[in-house]
Amino acid sequence: MRATGSRRLLLIRLLVAALVPLGSLAMALPAWAGSALSAWRINREGALELRTSPNSSAQAFFEEGRGGVGPRVWVDLPGAPQRTRTIPGSGVVRQVRVGRPNASTTRLVVEFQPGTRLDPRGLKLLGTSRDRWRMDFGAVAAGLAPLGEGDLEAPSAPSWRATVPERAVLPSGPVPSAASLPDVPRGRYKVVIDPGHGGPDPGAVGIGGLRETDVVLDVSLQVAQLLQAKGIQVLLTRTSEVDVDLPPRVALANNSRSDAFLSIHANALSMARPDVNGIETFYFESARSRNLAQAVQEQMLAISPGSPDRGARPGRFFVIRRTVMPAALAEMGFVTGQLDSPRLADPAFRRRMAVAIATGILNYFLQNP
């Protein structure tokens, strides 16, 4: 999602893909201590590259320049560096700073010269493997000079995997079918289902390389089929691994005059926090949106015993804030969670989740005719 104001969240978490080796530009590695950041560089192609601990989370931000200060891009990673420092830049890069905004975070800041123009719409931090990241700076790349710290070419370390309990992980019993869903008047309702992320944006990547985009597309397609079987007209914002920006998703929904909109996602936190699990659903302001979120939240919890109830609560995500019909955004569990992740990876559980979400939508229509 995107933040408001001059700061825009440009987070795209780890994408598992082959890394194309580049000539090393690294200097001697400073002491990073407990930081997830192991090395960084601005390469000859004008892109920022990072090497991190395997399966680390990362957040990237952009801030426009003002008051004689150039624009900045920064990346926050888990773990604090042993020392902070400023590295002089060259060309359009004024300087690079390694900071410690709090006791558990490393912040790498690339500050550009005043007057440099960056297009935040093209700035994406992409995971190119489980411990490598890349951000292309676009049109300003020609003015960038090589700069960096650490060994970007070091071999990848073994990935961390959570210890998953052998018992009581996956719900048992028969998988429900479309026949078990409640009935609503056929042909009366229209729904937009929005599978989050897609294409080069995998969303969150969790335990064992479980990708959010794979989970949500599978569940969303099944939800659509289940609703169609009940006489609901369904529109999907995507049906394959393609990148769809947020405004087109909203435009499709608003132009369709749908009766409800549901965006489907999977949550994530640091890979160092497998203890964090849970299901939550967001809505924006209206009573009908709240009712939709509550109906879906109730059903998702019912098929995921032991997963914490994080509630149906207000949120300001773009796709639910800009849609004109009742809208909600469902987070089916944490791909980084020790309890949730193996469930979300299981096809039978995904089917249960699809039935649950479809049931929640149908219950909403029954309760809000």
mmCIF file with all atom_site columns, C-alpha atoms in Angstrom, residues 55-260:
data_model
loop_
_atom_site.group_PDB
_atom_site.id
_atom_site.type_symbol
_atom_site.label_atom_id
_atom_site.label_alt_id
_atom_site.label_comp_id
_atom_site.label_asym_id
_atom_site.label_entity_id
_atom_site.label_seq_id
_atom_site.pdbx_PDB_ins_code
_atom_site.Cartn_x
_atom_site.Cartn_y
_atom_site.Cartn_z
_atom_site.occupancy
_atom_site.B_iso_or_equiv
_atom_site.pdbx_formal_charge
_atom_site.auth_seq_id
_atom_site.auth_comp_id
_atom_site.auth_asym_id
_atom_site.auth_atom_id
_atom_site.pdbx_PDB_model_num
ATOM 1   C CA . ASN A 1 55  ? 14.568  -14.088 4.255   1.00 0.00 ? 55  ASN A CA 1
ATOM 2   C CA . SER A 1 56  ? 14.886  -10.728 5.997   1.00 0.00 ? 56  SER A CA 1
ATOM 3   C CA . SER A 1 57  ? 12.093  -8.185  5.716   1.00 0.00 ? 57  SER A CA 1
ATOM 4   C CA . ALA A 1 58  ? 12.753  -4.757  4.236   1.00 0.00 ? 58  ALA A CA 1
ATOM 5   C CA . GLN A 1 59  ? 10.845  -1.507  3.847   1.00 0.00 ? 59  GLN A CA 1
ATOM 6   C CA . ALA A 1 60  ? 11.755  1.221   1.355   1.00 0.00 ? 60  ALA A CA 1
ATOM 7   C CA . PHE A 1 61  ? 10.613  4.844   1.499   1.00 0.00 ? 61  PHE A CA 1
ATOM 8   C CA . PHE A 1 62  ? 10.868  7.974   -0.644  1.00 0.00 ? 62  PHE A CA 1
ATOM 9   C CA . GLU A 1 63  ? 10.788  11.613  0.421   1.00 0.00 ? 63  GLU A CA 1
ATOM 10  C CA . GLU A 1 64  ? 10.753  14.543  -1.961  1.00 0.00 ? 64  GLU A CA 1
ATOM 11  C CA . GLY A 1 65  ? 13.473  17.166  -1.622  1.00 0.00 ? 65  GLY A CA 1
ATOM 12  C CA . ARG A 1 66  ? 12.622  20.598  -0.273  1.00 0.00 ? 66  ARG A CA 1
ATOM 13  C CA . GLY A 1 67  ? 14.278  23.582  1.359   1.00 0.00 ? 67  GLY A CA 1
ATOM 14  C CA . GLY A 1 68  ? 17.614  23.062  -0.372  1.00 0.00 ? 68  GLY A CA 1
ATOM 15  C CA . VAL A 1 69  ? 17.680  19.360  0.522   1.00 0.00 ? 69  VAL A CA 1
ATOM 16  C CA . GLY A 1 70  ? 17.594  16.800  -2.262  1.00 0.00 ? 70  GLY A CA 1
ATOM 17  C CA . PRO A 1 71  ? 15.223  13.821  -2.453  1.00 0.00 ? 71  PRO A CA 1
ATOM 18  C CA . ARG A 1 72  ? 15.993  10.772  -0.328  1.00 0.00 ? 72  ARG A CA 1
ATOM 19  C CA . VAL A 1 73  ? 15.409  7.055   -0.622  1.00 0.00 ? 73  VAL A CA 1
ATOM 20  C CA . TRP A 1 74  ? 15.937  4.898   2.434   1.00 0.00 ? 74  TRP A CA 1
ATOM 21  C CA . VAL A 1 75  ? 15.605  1.250   3.361   1.00 0.00 ? 75  VAL A CA 1
ATOM 22  C CA . ASP A 1 76  ? 14.883  -0.043  6.870   1.00 0.00 ? 76  ASP A CA 1
ATOM 23  C CA . LEU A 1 77  ? 16.097  -3.520  7.838   1.00 0.00 ? 77  LEU A CA 1
ATOM 24  C CA . PRO A 1 78  ? 15.994  -5.514  11.092  1.00 0.00 ? 78  PRO A CA 1
ATOM 25  C CA . GLY A 1 79  ? 18.870  -5.288  13.554  1.00 0.00 ? 79  GLY A CA 1
ATOM 26  C CA . ALA A 1 80  ? 21.016  -2.284  14.426  1.00 0.00 ? 80  ALA A CA 1
ATOM 27  C CA . PRO A 1 81  ? 24.519  -1.645  13.014  1.00 0.00 ? 81  PRO A CA 1
ATOM 28  C CA . GLN A 1 82  ? 27.433  -1.403  15.412  1.00 0.00 ? 82  GLN A CA 1
ATOM 29  C CA . ARG A 1 83  ? 28.133  2.167   14.313  1.00 0.00 ? 83  ARG A CA 1
ATOM 30  C CA . THR A 1 84  ? 26.513  4.882   12.230  1.00 0.00 ? 84  THR A CA 1
ATOM 31  C CA . ARG A 1 85  ? 28.394  6.660   9.480   1.00 0.00 ? 85  ARG A CA 1
ATOM 32  C CA . THR A 1 86  ? 28.149  8.954   6.442   1.00 0.00 ? 86  THR A CA 1
ATOM 33  C CA . ILE A 1 87  ? 29.769  8.055   3.112   1.00 0.00 ? 87  ILE A CA 1
ATOM 34  C CA . PRO A 1 88  ? 30.361  10.957  0.680   1.00 0.00 ? 88  PRO A CA 1
ATOM 35  C CA . GLY A 1 89  ? 28.754  10.442  -2.690  1.00 0.00 ? 89  GLY A CA 1
ATOM 36  C CA . SER A 1 90  ? 29.553  11.614  -6.196  1.00 0.00 ? 90  SER A CA 1
ATOM 37  C CA . GLY A 1 91  ? 27.556  12.713  -9.193  1.00 0.00 ? 91  GLY A CA 1
ATOM 38  C CA . VAL A 1 92  ? 23.859  13.078  -8.352  1.00 0.00 ? 92  VAL A CA 1
ATOM 39  C CA . VAL A 1 93  ? 24.301  11.241  -5.034  1.00 0.00 ? 93  VAL A CA 1
ATOM 40  C CA . ARG A 1 94  ? 25.196  13.717  -2.295  1.00 0.00 ? 94  ARG A CA 1
ATOM 41  C CA . GLN A 1 95  ? 25.845  11.102  0.377   1.00 0.00 ? 95  GLN A CA 1
ATOM 42  C CA . VAL A 1 96  ? 24.884  7.690   1.735   1.00 0.00 ? 96  VAL A CA 1
ATOM 43  C CA . ARG A 1 97  ? 24.181  7.270   5.448   1.00 0.00 ? 97  ARG A CA 1
ATOM 44  C CA . VAL A 1 98  ? 24.004  4.147   7.559   1.00 0.00 ? 98  VAL A CA 1
ATOM 45  C CA . GLY A 1 99  ? 21.904  4.963   10.604  1.00 0.00 ? 99  GLY A CA 1
ATOM 46  C CA . ARG A 1 100 ? 20.224  3.445   13.618  1.00 0.00 ? 100 ARG A CA 1
ATOM 47  C CA . PRO A 1 101 ? 16.765  5.046   14.012  1.00 0.00 ? 101 PRO A CA 1
ATOM 48  C CA . ASN A 1 102 ? 16.091  2.757   16.970  1.00 0.00 ? 102 ASN A CA 1
ATOM 49  C CA . ALA A 1 103 ? 17.744  -0.094  18.825  1.00 0.00 ? 103 ALA A CA 1
ATOM 50  C CA . SER A 1 104 ? 16.438  -2.757  16.421  1.00 0.00 ? 104 SER A CA 1
ATOM 51  C CA . THR A 1 105 ? 16.680  -1.158  12.970  1.00 0.00 ? 105 THR A CA 1
ATOM 52  C CA . THR A 1 106 ? 19.335  -0.395  10.360  1.00 0.00 ? 106 THR A CA 1
ATOM 53  C CA . ARG A 1 107 ? 18.511  2.488   8.015   1.00 0.00 ? 107 ARG A CA 1
ATOM 54  C CA . LEU A 1 108 ? 20.407  2.939   4.738   1.00 0.00 ? 108 LEU A CA 1
ATOM 55  C CA . VAL A 1 109 ? 19.745  6.413   3.284   1.00 0.00 ? 109 VAL A CA 1
ATOM 56  C CA . VAL A 1 110 ? 20.681  7.515   -0.242  1.00 0.00 ? 110 VAL A CA 1
ATOM 57  C CA . GLU A 1 111 ? 20.433  11.312  -0.407  1.00 0.00 ? 111 GLU A CA 1
ATOM 58  C CA . PHE A 1 112 ? 20.534  12.947  -3.833  1.00 0.00 ? 112 PHE A CA 1
ATOM 59  C CA . GLN A 1 113 ? 21.739  16.415  -4.787  1.00 0.00 ? 113 GLN A CA 1
ATOM 60  C CA . PRO A 1 114 ? 19.166  19.223  -4.594  1.00 0.00 ? 114 PRO A CA 1
ATOM 61  C CA . GLY A 1 115 ? 17.252  19.520  -7.830  1.00 0.00 ? 115 GLY A CA 1
ATOM 62  C CA . THR A 1 116 ? 17.516  15.808  -8.670  1.00 0.00 ? 116 THR A CA 1
ATOM 63  C CA . ARG A 1 117 ? 14.165  14.513  -9.905  1.00 0.00 ? 117 ARG A CA 1
ATOM 64  C CA . LEU A 1 118 ? 13.096  10.980  -9.037  1.00 0.00 ? 118 LEU A CA 1
ATOM 65  C CA . ASP A 1 119 ? 9.790   9.435   -10.059 1.00 0.00 ? 119 ASP A CA 1
ATOM 66  C CA . PRO A 1 120 ? 8.510   7.582   -6.969  1.00 0.00 ? 120 PRO A CA 1
ATOM 67  C CA . ARG A 1 121 ? 6.147   5.526   -9.129  1.00 0.00 ? 121 ARG A CA 1
ATOM 68  C CA . GLY A 1 122 ? 9.153   3.771   -10.638 1.00 0.00 ? 122 GLY A CA 1
ATOM 69  C CA . LEU A 1 123 ? 10.998  3.153   -7.375  1.00 0.00 ? 123 LEU A CA 1
ATOM 70  C CA . LYS A 1 124 ? 10.513  -0.421  -6.224  1.00 0.00 ? 124 LYS A CA 1
ATOM 71  C CA . LEU A 1 125 ? 12.681  -2.475  -3.919  1.00 0.00 ? 125 LEU A CA 1
ATOM 72  C CA . LEU A 1 126 ? 12.646  -5.948  -5.453  1.00 0.00 ? 126 LEU A CA 1
ATOM 73  C CA . GLY A 1 127 ? 13.971  -9.109  -3.878  1.00 0.00 ? 127 GLY A CA 1
ATOM 74  C CA . THR A 1 128 ? 16.069  -10.934 -6.468  1.00 0.00 ? 128 THR A CA 1
ATOM 75  C CA . SER A 1 129 ? 16.754  -13.931 -4.200  1.00 0.00 ? 129 SER A CA 1
ATOM 76  C CA . ARG A 1 130 ? 16.286  -14.737 -0.526  1.00 0.00 ? 130 ARG A CA 1
ATOM 77  C CA . ASP A 1 131 ? 19.209  -12.507 0.493   1.00 0.00 ? 131 ASP A CA 1
ATOM 78  C CA . ARG A 1 132 ? 19.566  -10.044 -2.386  1.00 0.00 ? 132 ARG A CA 1
ATOM 79  C CA . TRP A 1 133 ? 17.592  -6.853  -3.179  1.00 0.00 ? 133 TRP A CA 1
ATOM 80  C CA . ARG A 1 134 ? 17.666  -4.286  -5.981  1.00 0.00 ? 134 ARG A CA 1
ATOM 81  C CA . MET A 1 135 ? 16.189  -0.847  -6.633  1.00 0.00 ? 135 MET A CA 1
ATOM 82  C CA . ASP A 1 136 ? 16.604  0.889   -10.007 1.00 0.00 ? 136 ASP A CA 1
ATOM 83  C CA . PHE A 1 137 ? 16.779  4.674   -9.854  1.00 0.00 ? 137 PHE A CA 1
ATOM 84  C CA . GLY A 1 138 ? 15.418  5.214   -13.360 1.00 0.00 ? 138 GLY A CA 1
ATOM 85  C CA . ALA A 1 139 ? 16.336  8.314   -15.370 1.00 0.00 ? 139 ALA A CA 1
ATOM 86  C CA . VAL A 1 140 ? 18.979  9.530   -12.881 1.00 0.00 ? 140 VAL A CA 1
ATOM 87  C CA . ALA A 1 141 ? 21.059  6.350   -13.307 1.00 0.00 ? 141 ALA A CA 1
ATOM 88  C CA . ALA A 1 142 ? 23.354  8.026   -15.839 1.00 0.00 ? 142 ALA A CA 1
ATOM 89  C CA . GLY A 1 143 ? 24.509  10.434  -13.152 1.00 0.00 ? 143 GLY A CA 1
ATOM 90  C CA . LEU A 1 144 ? 25.360  7.788   -10.579 1.00 0.00 ? 144 LEU A CA 1
ATOM 91  C CA . ALA A 1 145 ? 28.892  6.662   -9.750  1.00 0.00 ? 145 ALA A CA 1
ATOM 92  C CA . PRO A 1 146 ? 29.779  3.246   -8.253  1.00 0.00 ? 146 PRO A CA 1
ATOM 93  C CA . LEU A 1 147 ? 29.832  3.236   -4.464  1.00 0.00 ? 147 LEU A CA 1
ATOM 94  C CA . GLY A 1 148 ? 29.425  0.585   -1.795  1.00 0.00 ? 148 GLY A CA 1
ATOM 95  C CA . GLU A 1 149 ? 30.414  -1.335  1.329   1.00 0.00 ? 149 GLU A CA 1
ATOM 96  C CA . GLY A 1 150 ? 30.809  -5.049  1.862   1.00 0.00 ? 150 GLY A CA 1
ATOM 97  C CA . ASP A 1 151 ? 30.941  -8.123  -0.363  1.00 0.00 ? 151 ASP A CA 1
ATOM 98  C CA . LEU A 1 152 ? 27.895  -8.372  -2.621  1.00 0.00 ? 152 LEU A CA 1
ATOM 99  C CA . GLU A 1 153 ? 29.238  -11.537 -4.242  1.00 0.00 ? 153 GLU A CA 1
ATOM 100 C CA . ALA A 1 154 ? 29.426  -13.599 -1.041  1.00 0.00 ? 154 ALA A CA 1
ATOM 101 C CA . PRO A 1 155 ? 27.619  -16.963 -1.300  1.00 0.00 ? 155 PRO A CA 1
ATOM 102 C CA . SER A 1 156 ? 24.088  -17.075 -0.011  1.00 0.00 ? 156 SER A CA 1
ATOM 103 C CA . ALA A 1 157 ? 23.724  -18.421 3.507   1.00 0.00 ? 157 ALA A CA 1
ATOM 104 C CA . PRO A 1 158 ? 21.317  -21.250 4.358   1.00 0.00 ? 158 PRO A CA 1
ATOM 105 C CA . SER A 1 159 ? 17.809  -19.956 4.879   1.00 0.00 ? 159 SER A CA 1
ATOM 106 C CA . TRP A 1 160 ? 16.220  -19.925 8.309   1.00 0.00 ? 160 TRP A CA 1
ATOM 107 C CA . ARG A 1 161 ? 13.190  -22.103 8.833   1.00 0.00 ? 161 ARG A CA 1
ATOM 108 C CA . ALA A 1 162 ? 10.831  -22.069 11.741  1.00 0.00 ? 162 ALA A CA 1
ATOM 109 C CA . THR A 1 163 ? 10.342  -25.168 13.857  1.00 0.00 ? 163 THR A CA 1
ATOM 110 C CA . VAL A 1 164 ? 6.735   -26.058 13.172  1.00 0.00 ? 164 VAL A CA 1
ATOM 111 C CA . PRO A 1 165 ? 4.817   -28.187 15.710  1.00 0.00 ? 165 PRO A CA 1
ATOM 112 C CA . GLU A 1 166 ? 3.936   -31.588 14.339  1.00 0.00 ? 166 GLU A CA 1
ATOM 113 C CA . ARG A 1 167 ? 0.537   -31.683 16.013  1.00 0.00 ? 167 ARG A CA 1
ATOM 114 C CA . ALA A 1 168 ? -2.523  -29.465 15.629  1.00 0.00 ? 168 ALA A CA 1
ATOM 115 C CA . VAL A 1 169 ? -1.092  -27.477 12.712  1.00 0.00 ? 169 VAL A CA 1
ATOM 116 C CA . LEU A 1 170 ? -3.581  -28.220 9.933   1.00 0.00 ? 170 LEU A CA 1
ATOM 117 C CA . PRO A 1 171 ? -7.347  -28.393 10.532  1.00 0.00 ? 171 PRO A CA 1
ATOM 118 C CA . SER A 1 172 ? -8.773  -31.835 9.853   1.00 0.00 ? 172 SER A CA 1
ATOM 119 C CA . GLY A 1 173 ? -12.106 -33.139 8.638   1.00 0.00 ? 173 GLY A CA 1
ATOM 120 C CA . PRO A 1 174 ? -13.882 -32.977 5.271   1.00 0.00 ? 174 PRO A CA 1
ATOM 121 C CA . VAL A 1 175 ? -13.247 -29.924 3.132   1.00 0.00 ? 175 VAL A CA 1
ATOM 122 C CA . PRO A 1 176 ? -16.534 -27.996 2.668   1.00 0.00 ? 176 PRO A CA 1
ATOM 123 C CA . SER A 1 177 ? -17.945 -27.595 -0.823  1.00 0.00 ? 177 SER A CA 1
ATOM 124 C CA . ALA A 1 178 ? -20.003 -24.961 -2.627  1.00 0.00 ? 178 ALA A CA 1
ATOM 125 C CA . ALA A 1 179 ? -23.157 -26.838 -1.623  1.00 0.00 ? 179 ALA A CA 1
ATOM 126 C CA . SER A 1 180 ? -22.568 -25.848 2.008   1.00 0.00 ? 180 SER A CA 1
ATOM 127 C CA . LEU A 1 181 ? -22.696 -22.114 1.229   1.00 0.00 ? 181 LEU A CA 1
ATOM 128 C CA . PRO A 1 182 ? -25.801 -20.051 2.069   1.00 0.00 ? 182 PRO A CA 1
ATOM 129 C CA . ASP A 1 183 ? -28.192 -19.112 -0.736  1.00 0.00 ? 183 ASP A CA 1
ATOM 130 C CA . VAL A 1 184 ? -28.872 -15.569 -1.918  1.00 0.00 ? 184 VAL A CA 1
ATOM 131 C CA . PRO A 1 185 ? -31.131 -14.387 -4.777  1.00 0.00 ? 185 PRO A CA 1
ATOM 132 C CA . ARG A 1 186 ? -29.393 -15.436 -7.983  1.00 0.00 ? 186 ARG A CA 1
ATOM 133 C CA . GLY A 1 187 ? -28.375 -12.668 -10.360 1.00 0.00 ? 187 GLY A CA 1
ATOM 134 C CA . ARG A 1 188 ? -28.956 -9.898  -7.828  1.00 0.00 ? 188 ARG A CA 1
ATOM 135 C CA . TYR A 1 189 ? -25.423 -9.144  -6.615  1.00 0.00 ? 189 TYR A CA 1
ATOM 136 C CA . LYS A 1 190 ? -22.102 -8.215  -8.160  1.00 0.00 ? 190 LYS A CA 1
ATOM 137 C CA . VAL A 1 191 ? -18.754 -8.547  -6.318  1.00 0.00 ? 191 VAL A CA 1
ATOM 138 C CA . VAL A 1 192 ? -15.195 -7.488  -7.127  1.00 0.00 ? 192 VAL A CA 1
ATOM 139 C CA . ILE A 1 193 ? -12.464 -9.780  -5.774  1.00 0.00 ? 193 ILE A CA 1
ATOM 140 C CA . ASP A 1 194 ? -9.008  -8.218  -5.655  1.00 0.00 ? 194 ASP A CA 1
ATOM 141 C CA . PRO A 1 195 ? -6.073  -10.649 -5.303  1.00 0.00 ? 195 PRO A CA 1
ATOM 142 C CA . GLY A 1 196 ? -3.296  -8.490  -3.866  1.00 0.00 ? 196 GLY A CA 1
ATOM 143 C CA . HIS A 1 197 ? 0.106   -7.947  -5.536  1.00 0.00 ? 197 HIS A CA 1
ATOM 144 C CA . GLY A 1 198 ? 1.153   -10.019 -8.578  1.00 0.00 ? 198 GLY A CA 1
ATOM 145 C CA . GLY A 1 199 ? 3.764   -10.204 -11.324 1.00 0.00 ? 199 GLY A CA 1
ATOM 146 C CA . PRO A 1 200 ? 7.069   -8.637  -10.223 1.00 0.00 ? 200 PRO A CA 1
ATOM 147 C CA . ASP A 1 201 ? 5.469   -7.747  -6.883  1.00 0.00 ? 201 ASP A CA 1
ATOM 148 C CA . PRO A 1 202 ? 5.153   -10.995 -4.900  1.00 0.00 ? 202 PRO A CA 1
ATOM 149 C CA . GLY A 1 203 ? 3.969   -9.236  -1.767  1.00 0.00 ? 203 GLY A CA 1
ATOM 150 C CA . ALA A 1 204 ? 5.316   -10.834 1.386   1.00 0.00 ? 204 ALA A CA 1
ATOM 151 C CA . VAL A 1 205 ? 7.587   -13.888 1.268   1.00 0.00 ? 205 VAL A CA 1
ATOM 152 C CA . GLY A 1 206 ? 7.582   -16.104 4.313   1.00 0.00 ? 206 GLY A CA 1
ATOM 153 C CA . ILE A 1 207 ? 8.720   -19.405 5.755   1.00 0.00 ? 207 ILE A CA 1
ATOM 154 C CA . GLY A 1 208 ? 10.008  -21.816 3.128   1.00 0.00 ? 208 GLY A CA 1
ATOM 155 C CA . GLY A 1 209 ? 9.718   -19.154 0.417   1.00 0.00 ? 209 GLY A CA 1
ATOM 156 C CA . LEU A 1 210 ? 5.910   -19.058 0.628   1.00 0.00 ? 210 LEU A CA 1
ATOM 157 C CA . ARG A 1 211 ? 4.846   -16.093 -1.538  1.00 0.00 ? 211 ARG A CA 1
ATOM 158 C CA . GLU A 1 212 ? 1.816   -13.990 -0.729  1.00 0.00 ? 212 GLU A CA 1
ATOM 159 C CA . THR A 1 213 ? 0.872   -13.590 -4.394  1.00 0.00 ? 213 THR A CA 1
ATOM 160 C CA . ASP A 1 214 ? 0.628   -17.369 -4.881  1.00 0.00 ? 214 ASP A CA 1
ATOM 161 C CA . VAL A 1 215 ? -1.588  -17.810 -1.836  1.00 0.00 ? 215 VAL A CA 1
ATOM 162 C CA . VAL A 1 216 ? -3.952  -14.939 -2.565  1.00 0.00 ? 216 VAL A CA 1
ATOM 163 C CA . LEU A 1 217 ? -4.400  -15.699 -6.269  1.00 0.00 ? 217 LEU A CA 1
ATOM 164 C CA . ASP A 1 218 ? -5.243  -19.333 -5.556  1.00 0.00 ? 218 ASP A CA 1
ATOM 165 C CA . VAL A 1 219 ? -7.762  -18.420 -2.845  1.00 0.00 ? 219 VAL A CA 1
ATOM 166 C CA . SER A 1 220 ? -9.250  -15.536 -4.857  1.00 0.00 ? 220 SER A CA 1
ATOM 167 C CA . LEU A 1 221 ? -9.893  -17.667 -7.940  1.00 0.00 ? 221 LEU A CA 1
ATOM 168 C CA . GLN A 1 222 ? -11.629 -20.267 -5.777  1.00 0.00 ? 222 GLN A CA 1
ATOM 169 C CA . VAL A 1 223 ? -13.721 -17.579 -4.038  1.00 0.00 ? 223 VAL A CA 1
ATOM 170 C CA . ALA A 1 224 ? -14.828 -16.320 -7.458  1.00 0.00 ? 224 ALA A CA 1
ATOM 171 C CA . GLN A 1 225 ? -15.849 -19.802 -8.580  1.00 0.00 ? 225 GLN A CA 1
ATOM 172 C CA . LEU A 1 226 ? -17.775 -20.438 -5.360  1.00 0.00 ? 226 LEU A CA 1
ATOM 173 C CA . LEU A 1 227 ? -19.667 -17.156 -5.595  1.00 0.00 ? 227 LEU A CA 1
ATOM 174 C CA . GLN A 1 228 ? -20.445 -17.685 -9.271  1.00 0.00 ? 228 GLN A CA 1
ATOM 175 C CA . ALA A 1 229 ? -21.931 -21.070 -8.382  1.00 0.00 ? 229 ALA A CA 1
ATOM 176 C CA . LYS A 1 230 ? -24.315 -19.194 -6.084  1.00 0.00 ? 230 LYS A CA 1
ATOM 177 C CA . GLY A 1 231 ? -25.440 -16.807 -8.796  1.00 0.00 ? 231 GLY A CA 1
ATOM 178 C CA . ILE A 1 232 ? -23.129 -13.897 -7.923  1.00 0.00 ? 232 ILE A CA 1
ATOM 179 C CA . GLN A 1 233 ? -21.562 -11.949 -10.789 1.00 0.00 ? 233 GLN A CA 1
ATOM 180 C CA . VAL A 1 234 ? -17.827 -11.759 -9.991  1.00 0.00 ? 234 VAL A CA 1
ATOM 181 C CA . LEU A 1 235 ? -15.129 -9.502  -11.396 1.00 0.00 ? 235 LEU A CA 1
ATOM 182 C CA . LEU A 1 236 ? -11.461 -10.130 -10.599 1.00 0.00 ? 236 LEU A CA 1
ATOM 183 C CA . THR A 1 237 ? -8.813  -7.376  -10.716 1.00 0.00 ? 237 THR A CA 1
ATOM 184 C CA . ARG A 1 238 ? -6.345  -10.001 -11.938 1.00 0.00 ? 238 ARG A CA 1
ATOM 185 C CA . THR A 1 239 ? -6.545  -13.687 -12.838 1.00 0.00 ? 239 THR A CA 1
ATOM 186 C CA . SER A 1 240 ? -2.841  -14.414 -13.358 1.00 0.00 ? 240 SER A CA 1
ATOM 187 C CA . GLU A 1 241 ? 0.633   -13.292 -12.266 1.00 0.00 ? 241 GLU A CA 1
ATOM 188 C CA . VAL A 1 242 ? 0.503   -9.760  -13.624 1.00 0.00 ? 242 VAL A CA 1
ATOM 189 C CA . ASP A 1 243 ? 1.298   -6.423  -12.001 1.00 0.00 ? 243 ASP A CA 1
ATOM 190 C CA . VAL A 1 244 ? -1.810  -4.273  -11.549 1.00 0.00 ? 244 VAL A CA 1
ATOM 191 C CA . ASP A 1 245 ? -1.352  -0.887  -9.882  1.00 0.00 ? 245 ASP A CA 1
ATOM 192 C CA . LEU A 1 246 ? -3.758  0.237   -7.177  1.00 0.00 ? 246 LEU A CA 1
ATOM 193 C CA . PRO A 1 247 ? -5.697  2.946   -9.111  1.00 0.00 ? 247 PRO A CA 1
ATOM 194 C CA . PRO A 1 248 ? -6.749  0.538   -11.918 1.00 0.00 ? 248 PRO A CA 1
ATOM 195 C CA . ARG A 1 249 ? -8.031  -1.909  -9.305  1.00 0.00 ? 249 ARG A CA 1
ATOM 196 C CA . VAL A 1 250 ? -10.179 0.808   -7.785  1.00 0.00 ? 250 VAL A CA 1
ATOM 197 C CA . ALA A 1 251 ? -11.315 2.075   -11.201 1.00 0.00 ? 251 ALA A CA 1
ATOM 198 C CA . LEU A 1 252 ? -12.474 -1.407  -12.232 1.00 0.00 ? 252 LEU A CA 1
ATOM 199 C CA . ALA A 1 253 ? -14.505 -1.709  -9.042  1.00 0.00 ? 253 ALA A CA 1
ATOM 200 C CA . ASN A 1 254 ? -16.042 1.755   -9.197  1.00 0.00 ? 254 ASN A CA 1
ATOM 201 C CA . ASN A 1 255 ? -16.906 1.485   -12.898 1.00 0.00 ? 255 ASN A CA 1
ATOM 202 C CA . SER A 1 256 ? -18.560 -1.891  -12.395 1.00 0.00 ? 256 SER A CA 1
ATOM 203 C CA . ARG A 1 257 ? -21.172 -0.598  -9.928  1.00 0.00 ? 257 ARG A CA 1
ATOM 204 C CA . SER A 1 258 ? -20.533 -3.609  -7.747  1.00 0.00 ? 258 SER A CA 1
ATOM 205 C CA . ASP A 1 259 ? -22.290 -4.305  -4.478  1.00 0.00 ? 259 ASP A CA 1
ATOM 206 C CA . ALA A 1 260 ? -19.117 -5.240  -2.582  1.00 0.00 ? 260 ALA A CA 1
#
